[in-house]
mmCIF file of C-alpha atoms and ligand atoms in Angstrom:
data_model
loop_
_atom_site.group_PDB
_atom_site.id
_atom_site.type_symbol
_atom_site.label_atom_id
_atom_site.label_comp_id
_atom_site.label_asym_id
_atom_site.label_seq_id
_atom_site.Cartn_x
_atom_site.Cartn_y
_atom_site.Cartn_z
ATOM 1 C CA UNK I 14 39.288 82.682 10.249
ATOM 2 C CA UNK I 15 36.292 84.551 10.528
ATOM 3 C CA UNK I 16 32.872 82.979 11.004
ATOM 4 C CA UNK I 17 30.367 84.054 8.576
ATOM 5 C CA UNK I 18 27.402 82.306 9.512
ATOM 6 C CA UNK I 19 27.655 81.375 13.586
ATOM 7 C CA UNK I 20 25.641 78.489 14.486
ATOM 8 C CA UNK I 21 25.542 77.490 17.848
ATOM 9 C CA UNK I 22 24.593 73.274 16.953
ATOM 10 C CA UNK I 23 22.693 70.893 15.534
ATOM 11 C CA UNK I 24 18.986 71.548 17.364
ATOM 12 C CA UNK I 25 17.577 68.292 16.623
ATOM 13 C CA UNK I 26 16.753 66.024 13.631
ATOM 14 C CA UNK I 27 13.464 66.252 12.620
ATOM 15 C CA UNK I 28 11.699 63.496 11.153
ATOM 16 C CA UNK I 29 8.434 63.067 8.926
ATOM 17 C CA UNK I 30 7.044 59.448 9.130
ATOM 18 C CA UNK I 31 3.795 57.601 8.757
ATOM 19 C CA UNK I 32 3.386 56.517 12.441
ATOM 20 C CA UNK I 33 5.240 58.657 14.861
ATOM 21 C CA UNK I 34 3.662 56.724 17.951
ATOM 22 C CA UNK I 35 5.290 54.195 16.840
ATOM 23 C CA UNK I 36 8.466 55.474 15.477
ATOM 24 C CA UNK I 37 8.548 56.762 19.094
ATOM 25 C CA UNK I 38 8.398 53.393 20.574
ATOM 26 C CA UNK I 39 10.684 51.810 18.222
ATOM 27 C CA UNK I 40 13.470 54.747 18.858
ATOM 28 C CA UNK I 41 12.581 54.413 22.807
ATOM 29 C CA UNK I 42 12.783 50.502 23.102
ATOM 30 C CA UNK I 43 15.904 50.127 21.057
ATOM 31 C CA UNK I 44 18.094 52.837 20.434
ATOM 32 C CA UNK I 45 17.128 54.116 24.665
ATOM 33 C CA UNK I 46 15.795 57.327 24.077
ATOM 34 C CA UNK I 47 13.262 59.430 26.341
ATOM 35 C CA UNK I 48 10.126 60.445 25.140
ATOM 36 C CA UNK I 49 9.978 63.932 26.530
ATOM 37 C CA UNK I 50 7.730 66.021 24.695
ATOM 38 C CA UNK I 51 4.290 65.467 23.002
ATOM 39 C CA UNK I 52 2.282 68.273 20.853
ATOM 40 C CA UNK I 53 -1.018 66.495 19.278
ATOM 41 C CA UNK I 54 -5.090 66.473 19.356
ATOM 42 C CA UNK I 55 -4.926 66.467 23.647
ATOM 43 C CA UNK I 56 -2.069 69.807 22.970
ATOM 44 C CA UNK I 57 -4.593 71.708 20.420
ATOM 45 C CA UNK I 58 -2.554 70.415 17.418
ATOM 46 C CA UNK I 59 -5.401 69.893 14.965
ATOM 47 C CA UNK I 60 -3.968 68.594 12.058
ATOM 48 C CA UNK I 61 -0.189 66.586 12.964
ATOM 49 C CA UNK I 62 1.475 65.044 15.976
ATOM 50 C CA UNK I 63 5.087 65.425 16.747
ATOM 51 C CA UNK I 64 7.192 63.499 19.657
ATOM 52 C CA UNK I 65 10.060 64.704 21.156
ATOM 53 C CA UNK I 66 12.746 62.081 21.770
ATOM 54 C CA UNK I 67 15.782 62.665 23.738
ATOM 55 C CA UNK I 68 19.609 61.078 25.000
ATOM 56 C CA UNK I 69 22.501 63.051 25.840
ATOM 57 C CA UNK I 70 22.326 66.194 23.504
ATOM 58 C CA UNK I 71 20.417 64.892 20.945
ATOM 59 C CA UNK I 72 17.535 65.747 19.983
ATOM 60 C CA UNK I 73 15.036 64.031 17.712
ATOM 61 C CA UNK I 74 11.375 64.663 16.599
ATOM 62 C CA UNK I 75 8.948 62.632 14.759
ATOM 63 C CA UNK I 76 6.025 64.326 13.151
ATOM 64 C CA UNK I 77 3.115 62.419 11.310
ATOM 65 C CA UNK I 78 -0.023 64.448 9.217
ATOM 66 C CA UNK I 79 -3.025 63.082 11.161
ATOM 67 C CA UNK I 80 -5.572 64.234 8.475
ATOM 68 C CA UNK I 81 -6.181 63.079 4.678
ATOM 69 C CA UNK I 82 -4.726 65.552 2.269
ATOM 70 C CA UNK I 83 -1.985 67.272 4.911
ATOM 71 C CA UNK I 84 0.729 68.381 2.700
ATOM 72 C CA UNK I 85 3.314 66.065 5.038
ATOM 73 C CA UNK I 86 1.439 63.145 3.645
ATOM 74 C CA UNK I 87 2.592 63.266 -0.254
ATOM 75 C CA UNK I 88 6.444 63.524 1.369
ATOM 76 C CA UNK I 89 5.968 60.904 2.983
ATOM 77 C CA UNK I 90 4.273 59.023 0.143
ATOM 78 C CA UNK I 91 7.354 60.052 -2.012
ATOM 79 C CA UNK I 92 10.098 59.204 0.155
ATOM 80 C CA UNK I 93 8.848 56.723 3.188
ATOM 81 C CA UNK I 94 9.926 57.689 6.290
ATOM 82 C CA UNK I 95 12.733 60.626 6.153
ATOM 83 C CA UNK I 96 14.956 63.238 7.483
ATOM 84 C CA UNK I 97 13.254 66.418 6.397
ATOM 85 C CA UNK I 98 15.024 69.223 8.606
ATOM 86 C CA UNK I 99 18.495 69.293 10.423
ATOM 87 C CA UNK I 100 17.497 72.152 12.675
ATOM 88 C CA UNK I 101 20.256 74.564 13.607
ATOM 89 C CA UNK I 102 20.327 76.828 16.613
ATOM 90 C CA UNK I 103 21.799 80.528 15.700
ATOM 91 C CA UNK I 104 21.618 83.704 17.358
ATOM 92 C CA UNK I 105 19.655 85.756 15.331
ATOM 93 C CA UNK I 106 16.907 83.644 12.602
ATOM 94 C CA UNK I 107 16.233 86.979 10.775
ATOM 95 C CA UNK I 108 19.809 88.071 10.309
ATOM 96 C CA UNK I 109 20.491 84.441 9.385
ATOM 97 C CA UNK I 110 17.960 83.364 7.181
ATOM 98 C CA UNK I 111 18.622 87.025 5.422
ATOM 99 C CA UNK I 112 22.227 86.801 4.983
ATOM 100 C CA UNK I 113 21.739 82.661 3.651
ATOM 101 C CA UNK I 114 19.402 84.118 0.783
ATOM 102 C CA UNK I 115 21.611 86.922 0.023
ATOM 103 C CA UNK I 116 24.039 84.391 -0.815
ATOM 104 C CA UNK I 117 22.116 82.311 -2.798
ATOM 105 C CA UNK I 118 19.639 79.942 -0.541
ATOM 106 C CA UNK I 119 16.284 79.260 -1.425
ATOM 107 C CA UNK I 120 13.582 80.456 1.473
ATOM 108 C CA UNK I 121 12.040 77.434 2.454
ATOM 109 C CA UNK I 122 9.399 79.572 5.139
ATOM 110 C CA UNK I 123 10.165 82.741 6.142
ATOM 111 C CA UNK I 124 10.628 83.731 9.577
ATOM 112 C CA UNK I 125 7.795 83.193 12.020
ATOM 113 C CA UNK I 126 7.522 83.425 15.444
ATOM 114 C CA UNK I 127 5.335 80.546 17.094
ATOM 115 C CA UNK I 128 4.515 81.558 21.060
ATOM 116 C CA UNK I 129 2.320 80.556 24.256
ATOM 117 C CA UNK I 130 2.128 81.221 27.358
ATOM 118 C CA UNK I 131 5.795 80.572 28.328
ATOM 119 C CA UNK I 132 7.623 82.659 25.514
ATOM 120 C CA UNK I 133 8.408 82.759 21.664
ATOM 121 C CA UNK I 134 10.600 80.920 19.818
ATOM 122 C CA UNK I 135 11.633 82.613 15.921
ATOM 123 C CA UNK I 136 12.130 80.081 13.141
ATOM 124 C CA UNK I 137 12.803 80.515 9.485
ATOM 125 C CA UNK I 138 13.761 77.445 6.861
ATOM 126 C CA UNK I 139 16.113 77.392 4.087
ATOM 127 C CA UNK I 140 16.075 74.579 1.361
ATOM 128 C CA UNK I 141 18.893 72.075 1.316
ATOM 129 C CA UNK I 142 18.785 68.941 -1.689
ATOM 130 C CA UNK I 143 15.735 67.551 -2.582
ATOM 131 C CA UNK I 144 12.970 67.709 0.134
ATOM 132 C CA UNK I 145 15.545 68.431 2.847
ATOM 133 C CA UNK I 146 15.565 71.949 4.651
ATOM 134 C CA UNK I 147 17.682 73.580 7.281
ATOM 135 C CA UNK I 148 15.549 75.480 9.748
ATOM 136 C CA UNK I 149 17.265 78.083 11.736
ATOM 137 C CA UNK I 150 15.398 78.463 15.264
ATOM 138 C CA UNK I 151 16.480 81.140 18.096
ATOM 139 C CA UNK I 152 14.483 79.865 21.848
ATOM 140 C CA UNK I 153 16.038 82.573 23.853
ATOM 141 C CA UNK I 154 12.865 84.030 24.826
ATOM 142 C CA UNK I 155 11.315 80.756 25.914
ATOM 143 C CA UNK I 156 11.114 78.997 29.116
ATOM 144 C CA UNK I 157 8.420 76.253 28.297
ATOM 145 C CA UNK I 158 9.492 72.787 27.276
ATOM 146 C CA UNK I 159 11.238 72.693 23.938
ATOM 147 C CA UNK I 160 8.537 74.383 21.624
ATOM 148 C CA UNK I 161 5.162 76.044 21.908
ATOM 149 C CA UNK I 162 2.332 73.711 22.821
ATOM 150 C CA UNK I 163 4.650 70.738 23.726
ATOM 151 C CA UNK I 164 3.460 69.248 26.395
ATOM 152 C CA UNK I 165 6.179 67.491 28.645
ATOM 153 C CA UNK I 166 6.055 63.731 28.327
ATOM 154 C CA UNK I 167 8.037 61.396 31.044
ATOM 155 C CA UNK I 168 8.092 58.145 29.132
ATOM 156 C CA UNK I 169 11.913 56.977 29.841
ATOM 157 C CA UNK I 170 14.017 54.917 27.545
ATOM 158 C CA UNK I 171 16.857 52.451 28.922
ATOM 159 C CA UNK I 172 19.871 54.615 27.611
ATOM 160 C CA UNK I 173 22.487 53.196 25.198
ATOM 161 C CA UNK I 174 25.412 55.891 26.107
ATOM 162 C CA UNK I 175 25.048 58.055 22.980
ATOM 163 C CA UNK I 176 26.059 61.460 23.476
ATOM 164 C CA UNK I 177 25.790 63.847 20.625
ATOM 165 C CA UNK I 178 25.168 63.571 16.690
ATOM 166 C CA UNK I 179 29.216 63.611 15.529
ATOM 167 C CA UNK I 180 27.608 63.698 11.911
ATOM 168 C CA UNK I 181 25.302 63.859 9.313
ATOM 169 C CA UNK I 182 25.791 62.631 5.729
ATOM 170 C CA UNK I 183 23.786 63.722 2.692
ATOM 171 C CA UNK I 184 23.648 61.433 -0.649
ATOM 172 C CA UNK I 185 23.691 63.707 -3.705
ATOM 173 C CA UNK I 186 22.889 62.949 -7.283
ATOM 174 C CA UNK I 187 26.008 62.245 -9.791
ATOM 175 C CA UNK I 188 27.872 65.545 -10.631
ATOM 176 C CA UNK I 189 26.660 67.473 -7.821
ATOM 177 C CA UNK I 190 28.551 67.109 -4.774
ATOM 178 C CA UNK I 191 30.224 69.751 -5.346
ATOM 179 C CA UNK I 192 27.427 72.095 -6.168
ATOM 180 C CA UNK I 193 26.491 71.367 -2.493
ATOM 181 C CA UNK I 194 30.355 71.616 -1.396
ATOM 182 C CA UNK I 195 29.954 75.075 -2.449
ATOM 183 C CA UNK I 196 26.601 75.877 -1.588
ATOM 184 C CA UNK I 197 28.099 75.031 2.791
ATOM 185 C CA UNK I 198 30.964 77.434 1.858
ATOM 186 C CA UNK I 199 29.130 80.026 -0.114
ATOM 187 C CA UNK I 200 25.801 80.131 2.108
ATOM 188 C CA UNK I 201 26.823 78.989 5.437
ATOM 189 C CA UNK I 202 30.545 79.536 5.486
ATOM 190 C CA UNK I 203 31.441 76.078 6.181
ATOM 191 C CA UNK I 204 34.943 74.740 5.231
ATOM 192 C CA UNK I 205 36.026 71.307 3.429
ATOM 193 C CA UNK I 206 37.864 69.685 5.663
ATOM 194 C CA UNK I 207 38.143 66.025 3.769
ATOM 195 C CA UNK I 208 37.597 64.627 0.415
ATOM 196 C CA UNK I 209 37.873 60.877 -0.463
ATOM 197 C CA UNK I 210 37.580 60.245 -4.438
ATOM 198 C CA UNK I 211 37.124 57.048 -6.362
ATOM 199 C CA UNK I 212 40.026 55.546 -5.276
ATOM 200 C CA UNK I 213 39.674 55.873 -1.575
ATOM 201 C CA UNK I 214 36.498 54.358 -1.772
ATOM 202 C CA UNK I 215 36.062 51.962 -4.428
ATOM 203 C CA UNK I 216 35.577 48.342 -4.347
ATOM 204 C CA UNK I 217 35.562 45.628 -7.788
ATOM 205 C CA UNK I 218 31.971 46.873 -8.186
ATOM 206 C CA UNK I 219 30.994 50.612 -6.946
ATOM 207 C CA UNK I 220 32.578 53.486 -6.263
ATOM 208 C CA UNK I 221 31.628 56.990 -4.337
ATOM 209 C CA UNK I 222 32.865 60.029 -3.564
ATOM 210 C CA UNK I 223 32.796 62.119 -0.594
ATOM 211 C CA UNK I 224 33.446 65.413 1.329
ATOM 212 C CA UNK I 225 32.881 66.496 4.625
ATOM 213 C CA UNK I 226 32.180 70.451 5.090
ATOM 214 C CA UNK I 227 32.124 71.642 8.687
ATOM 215 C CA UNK I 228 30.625 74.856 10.239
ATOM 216 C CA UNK I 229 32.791 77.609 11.332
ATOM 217 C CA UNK I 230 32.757 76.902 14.976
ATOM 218 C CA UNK I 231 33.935 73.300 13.939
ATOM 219 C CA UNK I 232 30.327 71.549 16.299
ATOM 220 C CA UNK I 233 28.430 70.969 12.768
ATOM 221 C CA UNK I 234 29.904 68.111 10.201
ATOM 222 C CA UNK I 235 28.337 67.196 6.797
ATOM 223 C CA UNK I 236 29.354 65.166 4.565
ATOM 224 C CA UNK I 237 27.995 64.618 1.257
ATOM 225 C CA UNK I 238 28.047 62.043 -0.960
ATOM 226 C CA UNK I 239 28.093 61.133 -4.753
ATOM 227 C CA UNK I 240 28.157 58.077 -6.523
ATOM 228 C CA UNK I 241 30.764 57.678 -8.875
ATOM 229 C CA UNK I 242 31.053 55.073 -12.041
ATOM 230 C CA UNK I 243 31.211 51.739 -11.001
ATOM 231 C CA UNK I 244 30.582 48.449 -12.722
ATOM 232 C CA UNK I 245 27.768 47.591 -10.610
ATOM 233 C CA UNK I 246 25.047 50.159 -8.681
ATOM 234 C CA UNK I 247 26.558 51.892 -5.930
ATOM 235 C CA UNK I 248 24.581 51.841 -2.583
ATOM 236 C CA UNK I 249 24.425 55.686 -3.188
ATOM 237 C CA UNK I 250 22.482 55.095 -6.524
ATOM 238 C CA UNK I 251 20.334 52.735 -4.962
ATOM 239 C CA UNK I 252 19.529 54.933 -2.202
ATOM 240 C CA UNK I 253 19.079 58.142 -4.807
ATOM 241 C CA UNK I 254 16.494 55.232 -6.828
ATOM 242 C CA UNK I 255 13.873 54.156 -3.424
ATOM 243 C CA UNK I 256 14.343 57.826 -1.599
ATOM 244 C CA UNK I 257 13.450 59.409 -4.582
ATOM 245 C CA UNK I 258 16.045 61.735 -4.701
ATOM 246 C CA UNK I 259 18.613 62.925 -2.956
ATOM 247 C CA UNK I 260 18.482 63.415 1.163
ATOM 248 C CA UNK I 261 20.113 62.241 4.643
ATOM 249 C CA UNK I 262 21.797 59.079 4.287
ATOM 250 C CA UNK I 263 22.888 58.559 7.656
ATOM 251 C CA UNK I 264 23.809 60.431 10.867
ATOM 252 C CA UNK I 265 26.508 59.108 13.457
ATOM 253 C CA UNK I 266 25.978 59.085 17.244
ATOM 254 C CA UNK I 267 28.726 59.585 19.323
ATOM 255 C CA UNK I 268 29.523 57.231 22.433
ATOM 256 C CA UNK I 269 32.561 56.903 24.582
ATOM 257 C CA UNK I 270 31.994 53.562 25.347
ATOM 258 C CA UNK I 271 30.689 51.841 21.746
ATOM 259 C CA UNK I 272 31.436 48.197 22.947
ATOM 260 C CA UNK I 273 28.196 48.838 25.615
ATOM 261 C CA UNK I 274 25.884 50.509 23.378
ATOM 262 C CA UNK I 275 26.688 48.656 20.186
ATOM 263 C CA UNK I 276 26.023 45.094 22.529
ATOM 264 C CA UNK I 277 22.493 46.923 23.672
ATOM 265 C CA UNK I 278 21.781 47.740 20.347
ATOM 266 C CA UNK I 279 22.497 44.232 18.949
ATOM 267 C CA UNK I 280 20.369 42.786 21.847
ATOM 268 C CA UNK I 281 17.395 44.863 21.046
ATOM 269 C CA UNK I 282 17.241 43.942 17.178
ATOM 270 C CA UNK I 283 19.214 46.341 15.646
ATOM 271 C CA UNK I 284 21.047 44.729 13.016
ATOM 272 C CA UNK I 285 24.633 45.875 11.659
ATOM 273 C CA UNK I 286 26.817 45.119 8.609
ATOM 274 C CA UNK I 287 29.427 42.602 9.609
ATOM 275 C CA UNK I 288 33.260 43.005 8.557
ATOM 276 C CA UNK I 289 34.456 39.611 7.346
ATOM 277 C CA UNK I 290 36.518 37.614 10.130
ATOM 278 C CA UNK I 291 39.633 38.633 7.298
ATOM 279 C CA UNK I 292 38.825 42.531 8.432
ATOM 280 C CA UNK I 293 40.094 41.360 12.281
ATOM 281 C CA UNK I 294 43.355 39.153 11.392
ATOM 282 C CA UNK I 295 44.656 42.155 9.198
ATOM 283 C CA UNK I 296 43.592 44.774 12.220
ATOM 284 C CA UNK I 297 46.821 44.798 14.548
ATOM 285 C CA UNK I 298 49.179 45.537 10.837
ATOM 286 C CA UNK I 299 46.468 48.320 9.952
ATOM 287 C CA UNK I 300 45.740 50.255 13.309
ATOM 288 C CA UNK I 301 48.404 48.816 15.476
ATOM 289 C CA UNK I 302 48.046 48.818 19.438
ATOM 290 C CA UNK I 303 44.407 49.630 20.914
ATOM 291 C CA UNK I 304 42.861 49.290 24.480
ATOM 292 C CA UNK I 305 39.949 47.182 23.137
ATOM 293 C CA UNK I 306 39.886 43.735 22.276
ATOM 294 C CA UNK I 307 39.932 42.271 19.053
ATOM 295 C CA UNK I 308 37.940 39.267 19.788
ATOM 296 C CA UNK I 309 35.249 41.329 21.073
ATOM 297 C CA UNK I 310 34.714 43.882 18.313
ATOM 298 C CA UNK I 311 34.836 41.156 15.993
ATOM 299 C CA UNK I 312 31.861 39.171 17.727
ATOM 300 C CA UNK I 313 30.473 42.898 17.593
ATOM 301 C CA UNK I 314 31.368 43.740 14.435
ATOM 302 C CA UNK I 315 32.881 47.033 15.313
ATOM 303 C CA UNK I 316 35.802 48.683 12.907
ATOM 304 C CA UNK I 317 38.726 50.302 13.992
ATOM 305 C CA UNK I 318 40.397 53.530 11.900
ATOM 306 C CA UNK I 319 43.335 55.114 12.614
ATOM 307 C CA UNK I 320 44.961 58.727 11.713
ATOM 308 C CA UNK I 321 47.646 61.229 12.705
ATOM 309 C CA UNK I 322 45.674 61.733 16.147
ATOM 310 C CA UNK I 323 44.501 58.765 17.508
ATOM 311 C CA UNK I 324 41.634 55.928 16.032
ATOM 312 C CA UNK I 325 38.096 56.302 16.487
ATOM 313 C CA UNK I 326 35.994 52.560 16.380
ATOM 314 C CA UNK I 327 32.787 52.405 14.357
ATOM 315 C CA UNK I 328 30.190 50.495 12.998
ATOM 316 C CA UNK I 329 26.610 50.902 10.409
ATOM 317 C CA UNK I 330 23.205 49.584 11.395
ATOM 318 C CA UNK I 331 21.691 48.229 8.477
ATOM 319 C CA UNK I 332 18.481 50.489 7.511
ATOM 320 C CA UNK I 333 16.016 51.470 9.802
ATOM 321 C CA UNK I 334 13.291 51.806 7.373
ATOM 322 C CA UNK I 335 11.487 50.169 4.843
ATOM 323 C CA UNK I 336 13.431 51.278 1.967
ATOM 324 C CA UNK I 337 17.139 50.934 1.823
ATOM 325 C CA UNK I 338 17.326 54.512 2.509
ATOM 326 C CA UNK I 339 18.267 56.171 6.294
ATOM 327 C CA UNK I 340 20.880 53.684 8.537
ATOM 328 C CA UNK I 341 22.840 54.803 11.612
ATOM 329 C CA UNK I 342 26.380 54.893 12.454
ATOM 330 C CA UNK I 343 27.845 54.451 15.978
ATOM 331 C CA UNK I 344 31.229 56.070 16.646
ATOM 332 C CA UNK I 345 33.676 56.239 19.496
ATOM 333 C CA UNK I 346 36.386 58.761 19.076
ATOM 334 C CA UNK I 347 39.942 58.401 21.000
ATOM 335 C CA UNK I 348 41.251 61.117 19.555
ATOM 336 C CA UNK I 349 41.078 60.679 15.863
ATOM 337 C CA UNK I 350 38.894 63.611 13.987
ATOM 338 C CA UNK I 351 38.189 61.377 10.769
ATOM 339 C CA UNK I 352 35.638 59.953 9.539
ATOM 340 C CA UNK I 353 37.123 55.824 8.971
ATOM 341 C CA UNK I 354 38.863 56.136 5.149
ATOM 342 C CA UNK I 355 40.748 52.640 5.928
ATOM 343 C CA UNK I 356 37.285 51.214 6.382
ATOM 344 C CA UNK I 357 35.525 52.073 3.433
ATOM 345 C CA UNK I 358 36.921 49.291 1.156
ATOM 346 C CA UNK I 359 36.389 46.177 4.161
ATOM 347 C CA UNK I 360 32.337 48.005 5.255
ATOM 348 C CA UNK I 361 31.507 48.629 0.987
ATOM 349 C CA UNK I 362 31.985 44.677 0.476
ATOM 350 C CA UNK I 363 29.830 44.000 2.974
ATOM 351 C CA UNK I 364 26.931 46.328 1.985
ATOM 352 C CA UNK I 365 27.489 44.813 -1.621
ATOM 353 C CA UNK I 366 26.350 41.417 -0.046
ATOM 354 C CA UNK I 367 23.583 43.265 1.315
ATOM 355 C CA UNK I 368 22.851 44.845 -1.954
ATOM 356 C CA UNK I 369 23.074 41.671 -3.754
ATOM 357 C CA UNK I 370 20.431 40.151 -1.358
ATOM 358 C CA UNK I 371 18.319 42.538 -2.144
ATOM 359 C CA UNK I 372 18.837 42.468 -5.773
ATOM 360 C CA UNK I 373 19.846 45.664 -6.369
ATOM 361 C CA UNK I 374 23.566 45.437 -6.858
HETATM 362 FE FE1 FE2 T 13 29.649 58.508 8.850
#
């Protein structure tokens, strides 16, 4: 099948958040990344700072408005600390962001060119749900460090394994997943390559549906999330009620060894939802043989999925911010391409119990 709209990857994840010193720190000391890159008041950056955070292939930045009144600030005021661009890397930004609006994508800045001394690097932005963009950025013509006016930082992070972003998962509001669904195929030429309806993922109280699109070269996976009737709130309502709307809900780093970075993680304070011990007696019937053992990914709290290719082992931080808005998902892939359907029902009961202690179920 033919590509319509080649993207190379995910860029990076760009963040806006109150503090991003500190967002910095907190994303260095416990998840292990490196600070490597630094644009601010010592860089000429008058009016925001941004950090660059890297592991593996991923990318991250964190800006922050450093000024009363920046236009970054009422986001932020609306939504807390949030995903606001999942930056893609194409070929050609004005061929892209031209063809994306010719089939029905909203500009969300048209294509600009930001340079110094070491090159130029073309950007343009189109809008995705709610306050959430896609930028599409070309750097072929620079040989500075990352972007314009960064200034390389050397602030290492004690690394936690994680690899690559395997996924990124949108929450959308009631009826329109599959306005989105068809806004990846129609704009960007992605395909549906899974959907899991009410009765997949349903438990006594909530229910949601899902469906993951991926790109054409198969690197870029999105799935996007609705809630669906249930007799309680779902966690996708809840999140649609503090975000403000709909945006990222979570994104899932990829490890190959998820029994070492989950313990780091658990040592440095991240907390995870826990699978009742029940989850762990019924795992041998469910997945059958793996090379990991039980006892320790129940201490951990790590689930285990299986499909026609293999089982992948995964697990959900609680949230990361104030809100119960963006979490993170670890996942270790042994050849399954799936995204966990047999864990749904065991991981939705425990984010109930979450829910409930936060009064919101
Ligand atoms: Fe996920």
């Amino acid at each position: 099948m033919q590509d319509i709209f080649p993207i190379r990857k995910i860029d990076h994840i760009h963040h806006y958040v109150n503090n991003a010193r500190q967002s910095a720190y907190y994303y260095q000391h416990v998840f292990g990344f490196n600070i490597t890159g630094y644009r601010g008041l010592e860089t000429g950056s008058r009016d925001q700072v941004d950090y660059l955070l890297e592991q593996g292939d991923i990318k991250i930045v964190f800006s922050a408005p450093i000024r009363p009144g920046h236009p970054m600030a009422s986001k932020i005021c609306e939504h807390g600390d949030f995903v606001q661009d999942i930056v893609f890397d194409v070929d050609d930004v004005d061929w892209a962001y031209k063809a994306a609006l010719g089939r029905g994508a909203q500009s969300a800045y048209e294509p600009k060119t930001i340079e110094d001394d070491n090159g130029s690097v073309r950007m343009a932005g189109i809008k995705l749900y709610g306050d959430t963009i896609h930028s599409l950025m070309n750097r072929d013509k620079f040989k500075g460090h990352f972007l314009p006016n960064f200034r390389r930082e050397n602030q290492p992070g004690d690394g936690i394994g994680i690899m690559e972003i395997d996924h990124c998962v949108g929450n959308v509001e009631l009826g329109k997943m599959n306005f989105w669904v068809k806004w990846y195929e129609d704009v960007l030429g992605f395909r549906n390559m899974i959907s899991f309806d009410d009765k997949d993922i349903s438990t006594e109280f909530t229910s949601l549906m899902s469906k993951v699109m991926t790109s054409g070269n198969g690197r870029v996976k999105f799935p996007i999330n609705e809630p669906a009737a249930g007799k309680k709130k779902s966690q996708i309502d809840e999140y649609l009620e503090f975000f403000g709307g709909p945006g990222v809900q979570h994104v899932a780093l990829r490890t190959d060894d998820i029994i070492h970075t989950v313990s780091r993680l658990q040592a440095r304070g991240l907390e995870f939802l826990m699978a009742p011990r029940s989850y762990y007696d019924m795992l041998p019937d469910r997945v059958g043989k793996i090379d990991e053992d039980i006892e320790e990914l129940a201490a951990l709290g790590i689930l285990v999925d299986r499909d026609d290719e293999g089982y992948l082992l995964q697990i959900f931080s609680k949230p990361v911010t104030d809100r119960p808005t963006l979490f993170y998902e670890i996942i270790h892939r042994k050849g399954a391409k799936s995204f966990g359907k047999g864990n749904f029902k065991a991981l939705f009961e425990a984010i109930e119990r979450e829910q409930a202690l936060r009064g919101t179920l």
